[in-house]
Amino acid sequence: MTDTTNTPGADGGDALVTAFNAVGADYIFCSSGSEWAPVWESLARRHRDGLPCPQYLDLTHETVAVGMATGYGLIKRRPQGVLLHAAPGLLQGSMAVHGALLAGVPMVVSSSESTTYGDGPGQDPGGQWYRNLSVVGGPHQIAQPFTKWSNEAASVHTLPTMVTRAAELAWRAPAGPAYLNVPLEILLEEWDGREAKPIVPPGSTHSSPEEVDPVAQLIREAQNPVIVTETAGREAGGFEALVAFAEAWNIPVVEPDSAVCGNFPRTHPLHAGNDIGPWMDEADLILLVNCRAPFYPPSRRPSKATIVVIDEVPQRPHVVYQVLFADTYLEGNVANTLRQLAKRAEGLDTEAVAVRRAAQEQRHADEQAAIAAAEAKAARAAGVDPVLVAATLRKLLDGQGGIVVDETITHSRVVKRHVQTADPDSYFYVQGGLGQGIAVALGVKLAAQERLVVLTIGDGAFTYNPVIPSYDASNAYELPLLIVVFNNRVYKSMNLNHRRFYPEGAAADTGEWLGTDLRRLPRLAAFAEPFGMHTETVDAPEALVPALERALKAVAEGTTAVVDVLVTR
């Protein structure tokens, strides 16, 4: 803490803005609440006086505020500020905060309460806190289960350093949201101007050579090793380090269905698809690289493989039940560990390497042939097959350096398999519950404004999203997206589970499938029309390419485009 000259009228709002400055936050993502008047006044004063402050985004829904911070953090990997309203606003945004926890995105989330209810000295906080907004135990207790750290700022004098602590905790592995309850009375209290020291990036931990060398020997001796990864690409430099590691040792890479970002080029000959099944009995060495839940059911243990876990925090504290079957752990910075292992790729059995490389190249060729066959079949179909949509997107996005944010369920495998992203930070799957996709895509666009951002989303997921506040944010902050809706007019995953659990039940007998029908919804693209956005509805294969080309042209010109594709399944 350093003493500075007090600014006339400085209060807790100034302390909070100063703290976010020290944190290095580029943005404050705010879904407005009455407690934030001191912050708004501080920002207005700083704008007037030319003083530094984060850029303030005025957003009209809590999910949009948190989701945009998540999308921004996926690209920038640094903590930002999020302001929500009281306990109700925190509850409204809680799904997205939980999504940020699962996605490993650092942020400092704050909301407020009253501690005096109008019975204390100073300004009247308002009767709404007494009657309607407060919860027993305070909002920091609500936030505790879905954040890394949750606490209350008890004094204006400790507020800046509490924000610093929250940001530092959020940034360290495993990265995720931290929560700070800042009572309104603290925000209104006079502040003496003491500021928190700016924070610096976390230091890194590395596996020692004594730990890495035995693992390199295990790889050297393995006849049929495989890499399995879910989130290697989420780490800074992780995507590139994994490619170098796999190439150095000629090891196939599996990205299971649980992978939530792009980790390895799907077009690479060493990419071995998304099914770990064939390796469960064949592999003699499984390298789990940032893989939190590799086996399902969890008790499904590989028959003969030695299992090496490479992960900075292999035991995720927010995962309720986690089974890794590890024989060896390499903990510390994942990219560094992979680079160390790549350097040790020497003394290999060239004959064994040639055999497994040839086998993997054949698997990859077979997969590419299967993809081509599926796309040819889709092109001949009477209606618009989802495979045709994904394949068309791949062709139109080729060479554009785009980013795909995916919030499909039924079609998520189709999107991954046929869009085939191949670059770092080019694919993200929305975590923690449906209804965040548009906001996450907007945050990604905010962080990568020079890149095309495409949201693929199901019609069910689309209806969960706060569509109007998301479109408002897109227009207000000039963040054009291409939104492609895979619209099968049904909650297909729910329907499939009903059929799976009760194949000969009453619903199968009568055709009464409850909880799944979306045919009654109006045209989904139409919701964008009042915002002046480009809209398309596609119900025929020959209309797909022209519609997407017009949409891409609109996005290039600065307008969000929504293409509602009526798919056949």
Coordinates of C-alpha atoms in Angstrom, one line a residue:
M1 CA 0.0 0.0 0.0
T2 CA 1.2 3.5 -0.8
D3 CA -0.2 6.7 0.4
T4 CA -1.4 9.1 -2.3
T5 CA -3.0 12.5 -2.3
N6 CA -6.7 12.2 -1.6
T7 CA -9.0 13.4 -4.4
P8 CA -11.8 15.6 -3.2
G9 CA -15.0 13.6 -3.0
A10 CA -13.1 10.3 -3.3
D11 CA -15.1 7.3 -2.0
G12 CA -15.4 3.6 -2.3
G13 CA -16.4 3.9 -6.0
D14 CA -13.0 5.5 -6.6
A15 CA -11.3 2.8 -4.6
L16 CA -12.9 0.1 -6.7
V17 CA -12.1 1.8 -10.0
T18 CA -8.5 2.4 -8.8
A19 CA -8.3 -1.3 -7.8
F20 CA -9.4 -2.5 -11.3
N21 CA -6.8 -0.2 -12.8
A22 CA -4.1 -1.8 -10.6
V23 CA -5.4 -5.3 -11.6
G24 CA -4.8 -4.3 -15.2
A25 CA -8.4 -4.9 -16.2
D26 CA -9.1 -3.6 -19.8
Y27 CA -12.9 -3.7 -19.2
I28 CA -15.5 -3.5 -16.5
F29 CA -18.5 -5.6 -17.7
C30 CA -21.5 -4.3 -15.8
S31 CA -25.1 -5.3 -15.6
S32 CA -26.4 -2.2 -13.9
G33 CA -27.6 -2.0 -10.3
S34 CA -28.4 0.9 -8.0
E35 CA -25.3 0.2 -5.8
W36 CA -22.9 1.1 -8.6
A37 CA -23.7 4.9 -8.6
P38 CA -20.3 5.5 -6.8
V39 CA -18.5 3.6 -9.6
W40 CA -20.3 5.5 -12.3
E41 CA -19.5 8.8 -10.6
S42 CA -15.8 7.9 -10.4
L43 CA -15.7 6.9 -14.0
A44 CA -17.4 10.1 -15.1
R45 CA -14.9 12.1 -13.1
R46 CA -12.0 10.2 -14.6
H47 CA -13.4 10.6 -18.1
R48 CA -13.8 14.4 -17.5
D49 CA -10.3 14.8 -16.0
G50 CA -8.5 12.5 -18.5
L51 CA -7.5 10.0 -15.8
P52 CA -6.9 6.3 -16.6
C53 CA -9.6 3.8 -16.0
P54 CA -10.9 0.5 -17.6
Q55 CA -13.4 0.8 -20.4
Y56 CA -16.9 0.4 -19.0
L57 CA -19.5 -1.7 -20.8
D58 CA -23.1 -1.0 -20.0
L59 CA -24.9 -4.3 -20.5
T60 CA -28.5 -5.1 -19.9
H61 CA -28.4 -8.7 -18.6
E62 CA -26.2 -10.5 -16.1
T63 CA -25.5 -13.5 -18.3
V64 CA -24.3 -11.1 -21.0
A65 CA -22.0 -9.3 -18.7
V66 CA -20.4 -12.5 -17.3
G67 CA -20.4 -14.3 -20.7
M68 CA -18.7 -11.5 -22.4
A69 CA -16.0 -11.4 -19.7
T70 CA -15.6 -15.2 -20.2
G71 CA -15.2 -14.9 -24.0
Y72 CA -12.7 -12.0 -23.5
G73 CA -10.8 -14.0 -21.0
L74 CA -10.6 -17.1 -23.2
I75 CA -8.5 -15.1 -25.6
K76 CA -6.6 -12.6 -23.3
R77 CA -6.2 -15.0 -20.3
R78 CA -6.1 -12.0 -17.8
P79 CA -8.7 -11.1 -15.1
Q80 CA -11.3 -8.5 -15.9
G81 CA -13.9 -6.8 -13.7
V82 CA -17.6 -7.8 -13.6
L83 CA -20.3 -5.9 -11.7
L84 CA -23.7 -7.4 -11.0
H85 CA -26.6 -6.2 -8.9
A86 CA -27.0 -7.4 -5.3
A87 CA -27.9 -11.0 -4.6
P88 CA -30.6 -11.3 -7.3
G89 CA -28.2 -10.1 -10.0
L90 CA -25.6 -12.6 -8.8
L91 CA -28.1 -15.4 -8.9
Q92 CA -29.1 -14.4 -12.4
G93 CA -25.5 -14.5 -13.5
S94 CA -24.5 -17.5 -11.5
M95 CA -24.8 -20.0 -14.4
A96 CA -22.4 -17.9 -16.4
V97 CA -20.0 -17.5 -13.4
H98 CA -20.1 -21.3 -13.0
G99 CA -19.3 -21.6 -16.7
A100 CA -16.3 -19.3 -16.3
L101 CA -15.1 -21.6 -13.5
L102 CA -15.4 -24.7 -15.8
A103 CA -13.8 -22.8 -18.6
G104 CA -10.8 -21.7 -16.5
V105 CA -11.3 -18.0 -17.1
P106 CA -10.0 -15.5 -14.5
M107 CA -12.3 -12.6 -13.5
V108 CA -13.3 -10.6 -10.4
V109 CA -17.0 -10.6 -10.0
S110 CA -18.6 -8.1 -7.5
S111 CA -22.1 -7.4 -6.3
S112 CA -23.4 -5.7 -3.2
E113 CA -25.6 -5.7 -0.1
S114 CA -26.6 -3.2 2.6
T115 CA -25.2 -3.4 6.1
T116 CA -27.2 -0.6 7.8
Y117 CA -30.7 -0.8 6.1
G118 CA -31.1 2.9 6.6
D119 CA -30.4 2.8 10.4
G120 CA -26.8 4.0 10.2
P121 CA -25.2 7.4 9.7
G122 CA -24.5 8.7 6.2
Q123 CA -26.5 8.5 3.0
D124 CA -29.6 6.4 2.9
P125 CA -29.0 3.2 0.9
G126 CA -32.7 2.9 0.1
G127 CA -35.5 0.7 1.4
Q128 CA -35.2 -1.9 -1.4
W129 CA -32.3 -3.4 0.5
Y130 CA -34.3 -3.9 3.6
R131 CA -37.4 -5.2 1.8
N132 CA -36.2 -7.1 -1.2
L133 CA -32.5 -7.4 -2.1
S134 CA -30.7 -8.8 0.9
V135 CA -30.1 -12.5 1.7
V136 CA -29.1 -14.2 5.0
G137 CA -25.3 -14.6 5.2
G138 CA -24.6 -12.2 2.4
P139 CA -24.1 -12.8 -1.4
H140 CA -20.5 -14.0 -0.8
Q141 CA -22.0 -17.2 0.6
I142 CA -24.2 -17.6 -2.4
A143 CA -21.1 -17.3 -4.7
Q144 CA -18.9 -19.7 -2.8
P145 CA -19.9 -23.0 -4.5
F146 CA -19.2 -21.7 -8.1
T147 CA -16.2 -19.5 -7.6
K148 CA -12.5 -20.1 -6.6
W149 CA -12.7 -17.7 -3.7
S150 CA -15.6 -15.6 -2.2
N151 CA -15.4 -13.0 0.5
E152 CA -16.7 -9.6 1.7
A153 CA -14.9 -6.2 1.7
A154 CA -15.4 -5.0 5.2
S155 CA -13.7 -1.6 4.9
V156 CA -13.1 1.0 2.2
H157 CA -9.5 1.1 3.3
T158 CA -8.9 -2.6 2.5
L159 CA -11.1 -2.6 -0.6
P160 CA -8.3 -2.0 -3.2
T161 CA -6.1 -4.7 -1.8
M162 CA -9.1 -7.1 -1.5
V163 CA -9.7 -6.6 -5.2
T164 CA -6.0 -7.3 -5.9
R165 CA -6.1 -10.5 -3.8
A166 CA -9.2 -11.6 -5.7
A167 CA -7.6 -11.0 -9.1
E168 CA -4.4 -12.8 -8.1
L169 CA -6.3 -15.8 -6.9
A170 CA -8.4 -15.8 -10.0
W171 CA -5.4 -15.7 -12.3
R172 CA -3.5 -18.6 -10.6
A173 CA -4.0 -22.1 -11.7
P174 CA -6.6 -23.4 -12.0
A175 CA -7.8 -20.0 -13.2
G176 CA -11.4 -19.0 -12.6
P177 CA -13.7 -16.4 -11.2
A178 CA -13.3 -14.9 -7.7
Y179 CA -16.1 -13.0 -6.0
L180 CA -16.1 -9.9 -3.8
N181 CA -19.1 -8.6 -2.0
V182 CA -18.8 -4.8 -1.7
P183 CA -21.5 -3.4 0.6
L184 CA -23.1 -0.2 -0.6
E185 CA -22.1 1.6 2.6
I186 CA -18.4 0.8 1.8
L187 CA -18.9 2.2 -1.8
L188 CA -20.3 5.5 -0.3
E189 CA -17.7 5.8 2.4
E190 CA -15.0 8.4 2.1
W191 CA -11.7 7.0 0.9
D192 CA -8.2 8.3 1.8
G193 CA -6.7 7.5 -1.6
R194 CA -4.4 4.6 -0.7
E195 CA -4.0 2.5 -3.7
A196 CA -3.1 -1.2 -4.3
K197 CA 0.1 -2.1 -6.0
P198 CA -0.4 -3.2 -9.7
I199 CA -0.4 -6.9 -10.0
V200 CA 1.9 -8.9 -12.3
P201 CA 1.4 -12.2 -14.1
P202 CA 1.7 -15.4 -12.0
G203 CA 5.0 -17.0 -11.8
S204 CA 5.3 -20.4 -13.3
T205 CA 6.1 -23.8 -11.8
H206 CA 8.0 -26.4 -13.8
S207 CA 8.5 -30.2 -13.6
S208 CA 12.1 -30.9 -12.8
P209 CA 14.4 -32.9 -15.2
E210 CA 14.4 -35.6 -12.5
E211 CA 10.6 -36.0 -13.0
V212 CA 10.6 -35.5 -16.8
D213 CA 13.4 -37.9 -17.7
P214 CA 11.6 -41.1 -16.5
V215 CA 8.5 -40.1 -18.4
A216 CA 10.6 -39.6 -21.6
Q217 CA 12.0 -43.1 -21.0
L218 CA 8.4 -44.5 -20.7
I219 CA 7.6 -42.9 -24.1
R220 CA 10.8 -44.2 -25.6
E221 CA 9.9 -47.7 -24.6
A222 CA 6.2 -47.6 -25.5
Q223 CA 5.1 -49.4 -28.6
N224 CA 1.6 -47.9 -28.9
P225 CA 1.4 -44.6 -26.9
V226 CA -1.5 -42.1 -27.3
I227 CA -2.1 -38.5 -26.1
V228 CA -5.5 -37.6 -24.8
T229 CA -6.3 -33.9 -24.2
E230 CA -9.3 -31.7 -23.3
T231 CA -7.8 -28.3 -22.7
A232 CA -4.1 -28.1 -23.6
G233 CA -5.0 -25.3 -26.1
R234 CA -6.4 -23.2 -23.3
E235 CA -3.0 -22.6 -21.9
A236 CA -0.8 -19.9 -23.3
G237 CA 1.4 -21.6 -25.9
G238 CA -0.2 -25.0 -25.1
F239 CA -1.5 -25.6 -28.7
E240 CA 1.9 -25.1 -30.3
A241 CA 3.7 -27.0 -27.6
L242 CA 1.4 -30.0 -28.0
V243 CA 2.0 -30.1 -31.8
A244 CA 5.7 -30.0 -31.3
F245 CA 5.6 -32.7 -28.6
A246 CA 3.4 -35.0 -30.7
E247 CA 5.5 -34.5 -33.8
A248 CA 8.8 -35.1 -32.0
W249 CA 7.7 -38.5 -30.7
N250 CA 5.2 -39.3 -33.5
I251 CA 2.3 -39.9 -31.0
P252 CA -1.4 -39.8 -32.1
V253 CA -3.6 -37.2 -30.3
V254 CA -7.2 -37.9 -29.3
E255 CA -9.5 -35.0 -28.4
P256 CA -12.5 -36.7 -26.7
D257 CA -16.0 -35.4 -26.8
S258 CA -15.2 -33.7 -23.4
A259 CA -12.6 -31.4 -25.1
V260 CA -13.7 -27.8 -24.7
C261 CA -11.3 -25.9 -27.0
G262 CA -9.1 -26.5 -30.0
N263 CA -6.0 -28.3 -28.8
F264 CA -4.5 -29.8 -31.9
P265 CA -5.1 -29.2 -35.7
R266 CA -7.9 -31.5 -36.7
T267 CA -6.4 -31.7 -40.2
H268 CA -3.0 -32.9 -38.8
P269 CA -2.1 -36.6 -39.7
L270 CA -1.5 -37.3 -36.0
H271 CA -5.0 -36.2 -35.0
A272 CA -6.8 -39.4 -34.0
G273 CA -10.4 -38.2 -33.7
N274 CA -12.6 -38.0 -30.6
D275 CA -12.9 -41.6 -29.5
I276 CA -10.6 -43.0 -26.9
G277 CA -12.4 -46.4 -27.1
P278 CA -10.0 -48.1 -29.5
W279 CA -7.0 -47.2 -27.3
M280 CA -8.5 -48.6 -24.1
D281 CA -7.2 -52.1 -24.9
E282 CA -4.5 -51.3 -27.4
A283 CA -2.4 -48.5 -25.9
D284 CA 0.5 -49.3 -23.6
L285 CA 1.0 -45.7 -22.6
I286 CA -1.7 -43.0 -22.2
L287 CA -0.5 -39.4 -21.8
L288 CA -3.4 -37.3 -20.3
V289 CA -2.5 -33.7 -21.1
N290 CA -4.9 -31.3 -19.4
C291 CA -7.6 -33.9 -19.3
R292 CA -9.9 -33.7 -16.4
A293 CA -12.3 -36.5 -17.2
P294 CA -10.7 -38.9 -19.7
F295 CA -12.7 -42.1 -19.0
Y296 CA -16.5 -42.6 -19.0
P297 CA -17.8 -44.2 -17.0
P298 CA -15.0 -43.2 -14.6
S299 CA -14.4 -46.8 -13.6
R300 CA -13.6 -47.7 -17.2
R301 CA -9.9 -48.4 -16.8
P302 CA -7.5 -49.0 -19.7
S303 CA -6.6 -52.7 -19.7
K304 CA -2.8 -52.5 -19.8
A305 CA -1.6 -48.8 -20.3
T306 CA 0.6 -46.9 -18.0
I307 CA -1.0 -43.5 -17.4
V308 CA 1.0 -40.3 -17.2
V309 CA -0.9 -37.2 -16.2
I310 CA 0.6 -33.9 -17.5
D311 CA -1.4 -31.0 -15.9
E312 CA -0.6 -28.0 -13.7
V313 CA -3.5 -28.8 -11.4
P314 CA -4.5 -32.4 -12.2
Q315 CA -7.0 -32.7 -9.4
R316 CA -9.5 -30.1 -10.2
P317 CA -11.0 -28.8 -6.9
H318 CA -14.3 -27.8 -8.5
V319 CA -14.9 -31.3 -10.0
V320 CA -17.1 -33.4 -7.7
Y321 CA -15.9 -36.8 -8.8
Q322 CA -12.7 -37.3 -10.8
V323 CA -10.9 -40.5 -11.7
L324 CA -7.6 -40.4 -13.6
F325 CA -5.9 -43.8 -12.7
A326 CA -2.6 -42.0 -12.8
D327 CA 0.7 -43.9 -12.4
T328 CA 2.8 -40.7 -12.8
Y329 CA 2.2 -37.0 -12.5
L330 CA 4.1 -34.2 -14.2
E331 CA 2.8 -31.1 -12.6
G332 CA 3.7 -27.5 -13.4
N333 CA 3.3 -25.4 -16.5
V334 CA 1.9 -27.7 -19.2
A335 CA 3.5 -26.0 -22.3
N336 CA 6.9 -26.0 -20.6
T337 CA 6.6 -29.7 -19.7
L338 CA 5.6 -30.6 -23.2
R339 CA 8.6 -28.6 -24.6
Q340 CA 10.9 -30.4 -22.2
L341 CA 9.6 -33.8 -23.3
A342 CA 9.9 -32.8 -27.0
K343 CA 13.6 -32.0 -26.5
R344 CA 14.1 -35.5 -25.1
A345 CA 12.8 -37.3 -28.3
E346 CA 16.0 -39.1 -29.0
G347 CA 17.1 -42.7 -29.0
L348 CA 13.8 -43.8 -30.4
D349 CA 13.1 -47.3 -31.9
T350 CA 12.8 -46.1 -35.5
E351 CA 11.1 -49.3 -36.6
A352 CA 8.5 -49.1 -33.9
V353 CA 7.9 -45.4 -34.6
A354 CA 7.5 -46.0 -38.3
V355 CA 4.9 -48.7 -37.6
R356 CA 2.8 -46.6 -35.4
R357 CA 3.2 -43.5 -37.6
A358 CA 2.0 -45.6 -40.6
A359 CA -0.9 -47.0 -38.6
Q360 CA -2.0 -43.5 -37.5
E361 CA -1.7 -42.1 -41.0
Q362 CA -4.0 -44.9 -42.2
R363 CA -6.5 -44.1 -39.4
H364 CA -6.4 -40.4 -40.3
A365 CA -6.8 -41.2 -44.0
D366 CA -9.8 -43.5 -43.2
E367 CA -11.3 -40.7 -41.1
Q368 CA -10.9 -38.1 -43.8
A369 CA -12.5 -40.5 -46.3
A370 CA -15.4 -41.1 -43.9
I371 CA -15.8 -37.3 -43.5
A372 CA -15.8 -36.9 -47.3
A373 CA -18.4 -39.7 -47.6
A374 CA -20.6 -38.2 -45.0
E375 CA -20.5 -34.8 -46.7
A376 CA -21.2 -36.3 -50.1
K377 CA -24.3 -38.1 -48.6
A378 CA -25.4 -34.9 -46.9
A379 CA -25.1 -33.0 -50.2
R380 CA -27.5 -35.6 -51.8
A381 CA -30.1 -35.4 -49.1
A382 CA -33.5 -33.9 -49.7
G383 CA -33.3 -31.3 -47.0
V384 CA -30.5 -29.5 -45.2
D385 CA -28.4 -32.0 -43.4
P386 CA -26.4 -30.7 -40.4
V387 CA -23.3 -32.2 -41.9
L388 CA -23.8 -30.0 -45.0
V389 CA -24.0 -26.9 -42.8
A390 CA -20.8 -27.7 -41.0
A391 CA -18.9 -28.6 -44.2
T392 CA -20.1 -25.5 -45.9
L393 CA -18.9 -23.4 -43.0
R394 CA -15.5 -25.0 -43.3
K395 CA -15.2 -24.2 -46.9
L396 CA -16.4 -20.6 -46.5
L397 CA -14.2 -20.0 -43.5
D398 CA -11.0 -21.4 -45.1
G399 CA -8.2 -18.9 -44.9
Q400 CA -10.1 -16.4 -42.9
G401 CA -8.5 -17.1 -39.5
G402 CA -11.9 -17.3 -37.9
I403 CA -12.9 -18.4 -34.4
V404 CA -15.8 -20.8 -33.8
V405 CA -17.7 -20.6 -30.6
D406 CA -20.0 -23.6 -30.3
E407 CA -23.2 -23.9 -28.2
T408 CA -24.7 -26.9 -29.9
I409 CA -25.6 -30.2 -28.2
T410 CA -27.0 -32.6 -30.7
H411 CA -24.7 -31.3 -33.4
S412 CA -21.5 -30.6 -31.4
R413 CA -19.7 -33.7 -32.8
V414 CA -20.8 -32.6 -36.3
V415 CA -19.4 -29.1 -35.8
K416 CA -16.0 -30.4 -34.5
R417 CA -15.7 -33.1 -37.1
H418 CA -16.6 -31.2 -40.2
V419 CA -15.6 -27.6 -39.5
Q420 CA -12.2 -28.9 -38.6
T421 CA -10.5 -25.9 -37.0
A422 CA -6.7 -26.1 -37.1
D423 CA -5.3 -23.0 -35.4
P424 CA -4.7 -21.9 -31.8
D425 CA -7.6 -20.1 -30.2
S426 CA -9.9 -21.0 -33.1
Y427 CA -12.5 -23.2 -31.3
F428 CA -14.3 -22.9 -28.0
Y429 CA -17.2 -24.9 -26.6
V430 CA -19.4 -23.0 -24.1
Q431 CA -19.2 -24.4 -20.6
G432 CA -21.6 -24.7 -17.6
G433 CA -25.1 -24.6 -19.1
L434 CA -26.9 -23.4 -22.2
G435 CA -27.8 -19.8 -22.7
Q436 CA -24.4 -18.1 -22.7
G437 CA -23.3 -18.6 -26.3
I438 CA -24.0 -15.3 -27.8
A439 CA -22.4 -13.4 -24.9
V440 CA -19.3 -15.6 -24.9
A441 CA -19.0 -15.1 -28.7
L442 CA -19.3 -11.3 -28.2
G443 CA -16.5 -11.4 -25.6
V444 CA -14.3 -13.4 -27.9
K445 CA -15.0 -10.8 -30.6
L446 CA -14.2 -8.0 -28.2
A447 CA -10.8 -9.6 -27.6
A448 CA -10.1 -10.4 -31.2
Q449 CA -11.8 -7.7 -33.2
E450 CA -9.7 -8.3 -36.3
R451 CA -10.9 -11.9 -36.6
L452 CA -14.2 -13.3 -37.8
V453 CA -16.2 -14.9 -35.0
V454 CA -18.8 -17.5 -35.7
L455 CA -21.3 -18.8 -33.2
T456 CA -22.8 -22.2 -34.0
I457 CA -25.9 -22.8 -31.8
G458 CA -28.9 -25.1 -31.6
D459 CA -32.4 -23.8 -31.6
G460 CA -32.9 -25.0 -28.1
A461 CA -29.7 -23.3 -26.8
F462 CA -30.7 -20.2 -28.8
T463 CA -34.0 -19.9 -26.9
Y464 CA -32.1 -20.1 -23.5
N465 CA -30.0 -17.1 -24.4
P466 CA -30.9 -13.5 -23.4
V467 CA -31.2 -12.7 -27.1
I468 CA -32.4 -9.1 -26.9
P469 CA -29.7 -7.9 -24.4
S470 CA -27.0 -9.8 -26.5
Y471 CA -28.1 -8.1 -29.7
D472 CA -28.1 -4.8 -27.9
A473 CA -24.5 -5.3 -26.8
S474 CA -23.5 -6.4 -30.3
N475 CA -24.8 -3.1 -31.8
A476 CA -23.8 -0.8 -28.9
Y477 CA -20.1 -1.9 -29.0
E478 CA -19.8 -2.7 -32.7
L479 CA -19.2 -6.4 -32.3
P480 CA -20.5 -8.2 -35.4
L481 CA -20.9 -11.9 -35.3
L482 CA -22.0 -14.6 -37.7
I483 CA -24.7 -16.7 -35.8
V484 CA -25.6 -20.0 -37.4
V485 CA -28.6 -21.7 -35.9
F486 CA -28.8 -25.5 -36.3
N487 CA -32.6 -25.6 -36.1
N488 CA -34.2 -29.0 -35.9
R489 CA -37.3 -27.7 -34.1
V490 CA -36.8 -30.0 -31.1
Y491 CA -34.9 -30.4 -27.9
K492 CA -33.3 -33.5 -29.6
S493 CA -30.9 -34.5 -26.7
M494 CA -33.8 -34.5 -24.3
N495 CA -35.9 -36.6 -26.7
L496 CA -33.1 -39.0 -27.2
N497 CA -32.7 -39.5 -23.5
H498 CA -36.4 -40.2 -23.0
R499 CA -36.2 -42.8 -25.8
R500 CA -33.1 -44.3 -24.3
F501 CA -34.4 -44.6 -20.8
Y502 CA -37.9 -45.8 -21.8
P503 CA -37.6 -47.4 -25.3
E504 CA -41.0 -49.2 -24.9
G505 CA -42.6 -46.7 -22.5
A506 CA -45.9 -44.9 -22.7
A507 CA -44.5 -42.1 -24.8
A508 CA -43.1 -44.5 -27.4
D509 CA -46.6 -46.1 -27.5
T510 CA -48.6 -42.9 -27.8
G511 CA -46.1 -40.5 -29.4
E512 CA -46.5 -38.0 -26.6
W513 CA -43.0 -36.7 -26.2
L514 CA -43.1 -34.0 -23.6
G515 CA -40.5 -31.3 -23.0
T516 CA -39.0 -31.5 -26.5
D517 CA -41.2 -29.7 -29.1
L518 CA -40.0 -26.4 -30.4
R519 CA -42.1 -26.2 -33.6
R520 CA -44.3 -23.5 -32.0
L521 CA -41.4 -21.0 -31.9
P522 CA -41.5 -18.1 -34.5
R523 CA -38.7 -17.5 -37.0
L524 CA -35.6 -17.3 -34.8
A525 CA -33.8 -14.9 -37.2
A526 CA -36.7 -12.4 -36.9
F527 CA -35.6 -11.4 -33.4
A528 CA -32.5 -9.7 -35.0
E529 CA -34.6 -7.6 -37.4
P530 CA -35.5 -4.7 -35.0
F531 CA -31.7 -4.3 -34.4
G532 CA -31.1 -3.8 -38.1
M533 CA -29.1 -7.0 -38.4
H534 CA -28.8 -9.2 -41.4
T535 CA -31.2 -12.2 -41.3
E536 CA -31.6 -15.4 -43.3
T537 CA -33.8 -18.4 -43.0
V538 CA -32.6 -21.4 -45.0
D539 CA -34.8 -24.5 -45.7
A540 CA -33.3 -25.9 -48.9
P541 CA -29.8 -27.1 -49.6
E542 CA -29.3 -24.9 -52.7
A543 CA -30.1 -21.8 -50.6
L544 CA -27.4 -22.5 -48.0
V545 CA -24.2 -21.2 -49.7
P546 CA -25.8 -18.0 -51.0
A547 CA -27.3 -17.2 -47.6
L548 CA -24.0 -17.8 -45.8
E549 CA -22.1 -15.7 -48.3
R550 CA -24.5 -12.8 -47.9
A551 CA -24.2 -13.2 -44.1
L552 CA -20.4 -13.2 -44.2
K553 CA -20.5 -10.1 -46.4
A554 CA -22.8 -8.3 -43.9
V555 CA -20.4 -9.3 -41.0
A556 CA -17.4 -8.0 -42.9
E557 CA -19.3 -4.7 -43.3
G558 CA -19.9 -4.5 -39.5
T559 CA -23.3 -6.0 -39.0
T560 CA -24.2 -9.1 -37.0
A561 CA -25.9 -11.7 -39.3
V562 CA -28.2 -14.5 -38.1
V563 CA -28.7 -17.5 -40.4
D564 CA -31.5 -19.8 -39.1
V565 CA -30.9 -23.2 -40.9
L566 CA -33.9 -25.6 -40.7
V567 CA -31.9 -28.9 -40.6
T568 CA -33.4 -32.3 -41.1
R569 CA -32.2 -33.9 -37.9

